Short mmCIF file of C-alpha atoms in Angstrom, two decimals:
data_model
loop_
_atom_site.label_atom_id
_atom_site.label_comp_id
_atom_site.label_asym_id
_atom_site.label_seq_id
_atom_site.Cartn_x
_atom_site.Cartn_y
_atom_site.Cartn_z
CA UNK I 955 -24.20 -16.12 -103.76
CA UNK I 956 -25.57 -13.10 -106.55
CA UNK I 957 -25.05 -9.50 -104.92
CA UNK I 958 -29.10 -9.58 -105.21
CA UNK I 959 -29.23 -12.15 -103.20
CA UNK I 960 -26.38 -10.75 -100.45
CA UNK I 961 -28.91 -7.42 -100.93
CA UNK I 962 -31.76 -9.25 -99.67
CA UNK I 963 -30.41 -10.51 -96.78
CA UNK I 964 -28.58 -7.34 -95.39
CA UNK I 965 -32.18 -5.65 -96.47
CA UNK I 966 -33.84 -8.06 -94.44
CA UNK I 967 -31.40 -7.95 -91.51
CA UNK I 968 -31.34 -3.91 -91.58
CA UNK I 969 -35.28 -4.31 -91.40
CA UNK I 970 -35.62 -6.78 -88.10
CA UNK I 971 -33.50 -4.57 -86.18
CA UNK I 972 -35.22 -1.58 -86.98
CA UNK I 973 -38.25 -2.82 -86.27
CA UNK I 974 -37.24 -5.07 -83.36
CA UNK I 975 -35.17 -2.95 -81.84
CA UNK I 976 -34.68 0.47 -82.81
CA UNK I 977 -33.09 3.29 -84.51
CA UNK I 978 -29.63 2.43 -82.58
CA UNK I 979 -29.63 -1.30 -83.69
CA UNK I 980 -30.15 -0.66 -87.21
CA UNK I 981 -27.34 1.42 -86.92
CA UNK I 982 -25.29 -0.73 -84.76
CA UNK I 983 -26.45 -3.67 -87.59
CA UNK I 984 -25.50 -1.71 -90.63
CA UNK I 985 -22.27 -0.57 -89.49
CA UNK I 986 -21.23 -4.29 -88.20
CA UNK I 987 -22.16 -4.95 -92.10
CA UNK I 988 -20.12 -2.63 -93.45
CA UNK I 989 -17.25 -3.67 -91.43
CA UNK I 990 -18.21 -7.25 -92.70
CA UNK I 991 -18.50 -6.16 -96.11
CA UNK I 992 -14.95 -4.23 -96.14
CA UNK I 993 -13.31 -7.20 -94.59
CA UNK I 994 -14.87 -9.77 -96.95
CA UNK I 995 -13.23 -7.75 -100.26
CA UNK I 996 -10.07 -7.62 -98.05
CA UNK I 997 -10.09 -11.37 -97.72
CA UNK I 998 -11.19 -12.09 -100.92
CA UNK I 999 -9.00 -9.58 -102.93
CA UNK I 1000 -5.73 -10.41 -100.77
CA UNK I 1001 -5.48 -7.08 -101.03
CA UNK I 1002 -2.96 -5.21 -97.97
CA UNK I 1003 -4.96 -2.99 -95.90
CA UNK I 1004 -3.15 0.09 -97.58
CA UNK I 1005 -3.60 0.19 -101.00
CA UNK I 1006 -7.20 -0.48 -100.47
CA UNK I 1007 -7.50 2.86 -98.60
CA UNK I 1008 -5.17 4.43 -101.17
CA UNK I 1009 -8.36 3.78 -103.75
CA UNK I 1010 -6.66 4.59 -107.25
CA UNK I 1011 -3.83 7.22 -105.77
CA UNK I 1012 -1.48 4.67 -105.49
CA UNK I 1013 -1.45 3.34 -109.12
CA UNK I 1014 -1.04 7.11 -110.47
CA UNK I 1015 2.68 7.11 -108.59
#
């Protein structure tokens, strides 16, 4: 799937809960994506949970 496409579809999910149901779900639905969205790279990567915290700190050392 292109990033466009992945784009669209949170876009599109972001707007049916704002307009179905709120201020609170689109906030309840865009936080559930970024948790989605940080475990996906996680998964995908392999990366440990640490050094993709650390951002670029940890290759300096």
């Amino acid at each position: 799937m292109s990033t466009a496409l992945g784009g669209l579809i949170a876009g599109m999910a972001l707007g049916f809960a704002g307009w179905f149901g709120g201020f609170g779900a689109f906030l309840l639905v865009a936080a559930l994506g970024a948790v989605g969205f940080v475990v996906g790279r996680l998964v995908d990567e392999g990366t440990d949970i640490r050094a993709f915290l650390g951002g670029r700190d940890q290759e300096r050392r």
